[in-house]
Tab-separated table of C-alpha atoms in Angstrom:
chain	number	residue	atom	x	y	z
A	1	MET	CA	-84.941	-111.274	47.394
A	2	ALA	CA	-87.806	-108.716	47.941
A	3	ARG	CA	-90.787	-109.701	49.960
A	4	PHE	CA	-94.183	-108.177	50.417
A	5	ARG	CA	-96.791	-108.350	52.862
A	6	TYR	CA	-100.601	-107.490	52.751
A	7	GLU	CA	-102.167	-106.668	55.872
A	8	ARG	CA	-106.525	-107.383	55.380
A	9	LYS	CA	-108.615	-104.690	56.648
A	10	ASP	CA	-111.656	-105.159	57.523
A	11	GLY	CA	-114.421	-104.484	55.733
A	12	GLU	CA	-112.096	-103.401	52.967
A	13	PHE	CA	-112.739	-106.266	50.306
A	14	ALA	CA	-116.559	-106.079	50.570
A	15	ALA	CA	-116.001	-102.156	49.445
A	16	ALA	CA	-113.555	-103.042	46.657
A	17	MET	CA	-116.597	-105.436	45.292
A	18	ALA	CA	-119.229	-102.916	45.954
A	19	ALA	CA	-116.963	-100.178	43.974
A	20	ILE	CA	-117.213	-102.279	40.893
A	21	LYS	CA	-120.624	-104.012	41.244
A	22	ASP	CA	-122.298	-100.427	39.687
A	23	PRO	CA	-120.333	-101.091	36.710
A	24	ILE	CA	-121.112	-104.348	36.015
A	25	ALA	CA	-124.950	-104.412	36.807
A	26	PHE	CA	-125.087	-101.269	34.261
A	27	ALA	CA	-123.006	-103.472	31.571
A	28	GLY	CA	-125.049	-106.397	32.227
A	29	THR	CA	-128.187	-104.431	31.884
A	30	ALA	CA	-126.838	-102.378	28.785
A	31	ALA	CA	-125.578	-105.462	27.044
A	32	ILE	CA	-129.167	-106.996	27.302
A	33	SER	CA	-131.127	-103.642	26.341
A	34	GLU	CA	-128.815	-103.624	23.293
A	35	ALA	CA	-129.100	-107.291	22.262
A	36	GLY	CA	-133.307	-106.571	22.709
A	37	ASP	CA	-133.161	-103.695	20.689
A	38	ILE	CA	-131.201	-105.940	18.170
A	39	VAL	CA	-133.929	-108.807	17.932
A	40	LYS	CA	-136.555	-106.147	17.826
A	41	ARG	CA	-135.093	-104.204	15.145
A	42	GLU	CA	-134.267	-107.260	13.118
A	43	GLY	CA	-137.241	-109.016	13.723
A	44	ARG	CA	-139.622	-106.533	12.763
A	45	ALA	CA	-137.832	-106.342	9.494
A	46	ASP	CA	-137.954	-109.966	8.757
A	47	ILE	CA	-141.643	-110.160	9.881
A	48	ALA	CA	-141.778	-107.188	6.932
A	49	ALA	CA	-139.905	-109.188	4.956
A	50	ALA	CA	-142.556	-111.933	5.128
A	51	GLY	CA	-145.570	-109.476	3.983
A	52	PHE	CA	-146.988	-108.887	6.987
A	53	SER	CA	-148.733	-105.732	7.868
A	54	LYS	CA	-146.738	-102.334	10.519
A	55	ARG	CA	-149.193	-104.037	12.812
A	56	TRP	CA	-147.534	-107.474	12.965
A	57	GLN	CA	-144.051	-105.791	12.959
A	58	ASN	CA	-144.849	-104.068	16.158
A	59	ALA	CA	-146.628	-106.557	17.769
A	60	LEU	CA	-142.840	-107.769	18.011
A	61	ARG	CA	-141.890	-106.836	22.020
A	62	VAL	CA	-138.916	-106.652	23.817
A	63	ASN	CA	-139.154	-105.779	27.265
A	64	VAL	CA	-136.049	-105.803	29.570
A	65	TYR	CA	-135.873	-106.360	33.538
A	66	PRO	CA	-136.025	-105.057	35.926
A	67	ARG	CA	-137.139	-101.826	34.826
A	68	ARG	CA	-135.462	-98.743	35.031
A	69	LYS	CA	-132.483	-99.901	36.737
A	70	TYR	CA	-129.661	-101.903	36.533
A	71	SER	CA	-129.046	-105.425	37.525
A	72	ILE	CA	-126.501	-107.961	37.318
A	73	ASN	CA	-129.059	-111.109	36.645
A	74	ALA	CA	-131.194	-108.609	33.538
A	75	ALA	CA	-132.918	-110.227	31.559
A	76	ALA	CA	-134.925	-109.759	28.272
A	77	LEU	CA	-138.502	-111.096	27.441
A	78	ILE	CA	-139.004	-111.117	24.062
A	79	PHE	CA	-143.008	-111.802	22.502
A	80	HIS	CA	-145.919	-110.904	20.219
A	81	ASN	CA	-148.922	-109.680	21.082
A	82	ILE	CA	-150.735	-111.394	18.173
A	83	ARG	CA	-151.136	-114.876	20.374
A	84	TYR	CA	-150.987	-117.057	17.085
A	85	ALA	CA	-148.131	-115.737	15.881
A	86	GLY	CA	-146.083	-118.547	16.309
A	87	VAL	CA	-147.940	-120.525	13.931
A	88	PHE	CA	-145.980	-118.290	11.615
A	89	GLU	CA	-142.198	-118.827	13.195
A	90	GLU	CA	-142.247	-122.972	13.387
A	91	GLY	CA	-144.942	-123.516	10.651
A	92	ALA	CA	-148.475	-125.573	11.078
A	93	THR	CA	-151.456	-126.964	9.508
A	94	ILE	CA	-154.719	-126.534	10.734
A	95	SER	CA	-157.916	-128.877	10.311
A	96	GLY	CA	-161.038	-127.655	9.735
A	97	ARG	CA	-164.135	-129.405	11.837
A	98	PRO	CA	-164.788	-130.623	9.783
A	99	ARG	CA	-164.168	-127.873	6.840
A	100	LEU	CA	-161.833	-123.963	7.458
A	101	TRP	CA	-164.486	-121.441	5.419
A	102	LEU	CA	-162.024	-118.604	4.612
A	103	PRO	CA	-163.372	-115.761	2.872
A	104	LEU	CA	-163.077	-114.672	-0.456
A	105	PRO	CA	-162.130	-111.514	-1.868
A	106	THR	CA	-165.662	-110.814	-2.141
A	107	ALA	CA	-166.529	-111.136	1.633
A	108	PRO	CA	-166.502	-108.199	3.935
A	109	LYS	CA	-163.089	-107.939	6.365
A	110	ARG	CA	-164.752	-107.147	9.374
A	111	ALA	CA	-167.976	-106.814	11.145
A	112	GLY	CA	-167.365	-103.682	13.403
A	113	ARG	CA	-164.184	-104.534	15.299
A	114	LYS	CA	-164.368	-108.344	14.510
A	115	LYS	CA	-162.878	-110.511	11.706
A	116	MET	CA	-165.777	-111.738	9.411
A	117	THR	CA	-166.410	-115.059	10.035
A	118	PRO	CA	-169.974	-117.155	8.175
A	119	ALA	CA	-171.102	-116.910	12.144
A	120	LEU	CA	-170.443	-112.997	12.649
A	121	TYR	CA	-171.779	-112.926	8.700
A	122	VAL	CA	-175.400	-114.236	9.748
A	123	LYS	CA	-175.335	-112.488	12.860
A	124	THR	CA	-174.368	-109.122	11.465
A	125	ILE	CA	-175.836	-109.281	7.742
A	126	GLY	CA	-178.183	-112.106	6.632
A	127	PRO	CA	-178.416	-115.917	5.783
A	128	LEU	CA	-175.801	-117.557	3.847
A	129	PHE	CA	-176.313	-120.305	1.740
A	130	SER	CA	-174.037	-124.044	0.579
A	131	ILE	CA	-173.341	-124.058	-2.928
A	132	GLU	CA	-171.764	-127.866	-3.441
A	133	ARG	CA	-169.494	-128.058	-6.826
A	134	PRO	CA	-168.461	-131.800	-7.159
A	135	GLY	CA	-164.845	-132.171	-7.550
A	136	LYS	CA	-164.083	-128.798	-5.642
A	137	PRO	CA	-164.211	-127.246	-2.710
A	138	PRO	CA	-167.572	-126.312	-1.746
A	139	LEU	CA	-169.007	-122.061	-1.107
A	140	LEU	CA	-171.167	-120.535	1.301
A	141	ALA	CA	-173.206	-117.735	-0.699
A	142	GLY	CA	-174.857	-114.479	0.920
A	143	ARG	CA	-178.186	-112.676	-0.870
A	144	ILE	CA	-176.957	-109.228	-2.704
A	145	ALA	CA	-179.389	-106.375	-3.776
A	146	THR	CA	-179.825	-106.273	-7.067
A	147	ASN	CA	-181.247	-102.927	-9.217
A	148	ARG	CA	-184.515	-103.310	-11.170
A	149	ARG	CA	-183.014	-105.577	-14.139
A	150	GLY	CA	-182.049	-107.903	-11.401
A	151	SER	CA	-178.178	-107.579	-11.837
A	152	LYS	CA	-175.908	-106.508	-8.828
A	153	THR	CA	-175.405	-103.098	-8.059
A	154	GLY	CA	-172.024	-102.992	-9.216
A	155	LYS	CA	-169.166	-103.413	-6.269
A	156	VAL	CA	-170.040	-106.174	-4.164
A	157	SER	CA	-170.929	-103.543	-1.190
A	158	LEU	CA	-171.570	-104.565	2.728
A	159	SER	CA	-174.488	-102.142	2.338
A	160	ALA	CA	-175.801	-104.019	-0.724
A	161	LEU	CA	-175.295	-107.099	0.847
A	162	LYS	CA	-177.301	-105.919	4.170
A	163	ARG	CA	-180.269	-105.049	1.640
A	164	GLY	CA	-179.934	-108.696	-0.042
A	165	GLY	CA	-180.153	-110.507	3.506
A	166	ALA	CA	-183.251	-108.390	4.441
A	167	GLY	CA	-184.967	-109.259	2.188
A	168	ALA	CA	-184.631	-106.888	-0.718
A	169	PRO	CA	-184.264	-107.868	-4.339
A	170	SER	CA	-181.237	-110.005	-4.720
A	171	THR	CA	-178.790	-112.342	-5.824
A	172	LEU	CA	-176.439	-114.676	-4.608
A	173	VAL	CA	-172.157	-114.104	-4.210
A	174	PRO	CA	-170.341	-116.389	-3.179
A	175	LEU	CA	-168.324	-114.978	-0.073
A	176	PHE	CA	-166.415	-118.271	1.632
A	177	ILE	CA	-164.930	-121.173	0.341
A	178	GLY	CA	-164.469	-124.540	2.524
A	179	ILE	CA	-161.403	-126.468	3.204
A	180	ASP	CA	-160.828	-129.578	4.683
A	181	ARG	CA	-157.355	-127.903	5.947
A	182	VAL	CA	-154.287	-125.410	4.809
A	183	ASN	CA	-150.615	-125.815	6.202
A	184	ILE	CA	-148.996	-122.708	6.721
A	185	ARG	CA	-145.338	-122.712	6.207
A	186	ASP	CA	-142.764	-121.187	8.832
A	187	ARG	CA	-142.424	-117.505	7.382
A	188	PHE	CA	-140.267	-115.645	10.041
A	189	SER	CA	-137.023	-116.431	11.937
A	190	ILE	CA	-137.031	-114.566	15.039
A	191	ARG	CA	-135.914	-117.521	16.702
A	192	GLN	CA	-132.556	-117.238	14.747
A	193	ILE	CA	-132.600	-113.778	14.913
A	194	THR	CA	-132.394	-113.951	18.852
A	195	GLU	CA	-129.861	-116.537	18.846
A	196	ARG	CA	-127.567	-114.433	17.001
A	197	ALA	CA	-128.294	-111.521	19.616
A	198	ALA	CA	-127.508	-113.629	22.146
A	199	ALA	CA	-124.227	-115.102	21.026
A	200	ARG	CA	-122.939	-111.094	21.279
A	201	LEU	CA	-123.983	-110.393	24.627
A	202	GLY	CA	-119.921	-111.456	25.614
A	203	ALA	CA	-118.985	-108.426	23.010
A	204	LEU	CA	-122.276	-106.079	23.879
A	205	TYR	CA	-120.613	-106.644	27.751
A	206	LEU	CA	-117.272	-105.190	27.238
A	207	LYS	CA	-118.435	-102.736	25.300
A	208	HIS	CA	-120.667	-101.122	27.646
A	209	LEU	CA	-118.158	-102.118	30.893
A	210	LYS	CA	-116.860	-99.067	32.441
A	211	VAL	CA	-114.251	-99.744	35.340
């Protein structure tokens, strides 16, 4: 029977572990980075499929830590730059106080860089007038400038609304509709996409491990 004898040399085990530390750190970081890329790519496609703009798609971000170096403890942070995006992941019911005023297609989209709201309209354009409709949601209307015959000057425009709000001959045009609450259904699947990517981490780690 053959016998083998091993004599440990000081520092030998530590040196061996150090030799494989870098490949392990590289594989771990590369696996996390690739999983993050999968989440970003599939997540943005999911947001696009829900009908959201390029701005919403690109606002889904993935940061891998630590930055610009490899680590056994690498991690990915997945987040959306639009703070209320989670509403479309979970769904929600939003109630008014007492009403939510939603813009109609006739309302200006923005005032400068800010999204148009009734308060912003009053501040930047002119007064709003309440229109009560028995059995139907109420409306808020603004004044739009009219021509000499008392008719609207074609398409509702910001300049015509400003002239009407400033006192020019005008007529009322509905701009906002008031509702008690709005139910938002879940439209994103970012959590499921992340879970699928996380389930692939073992295979991705082996793919990048070079020892």
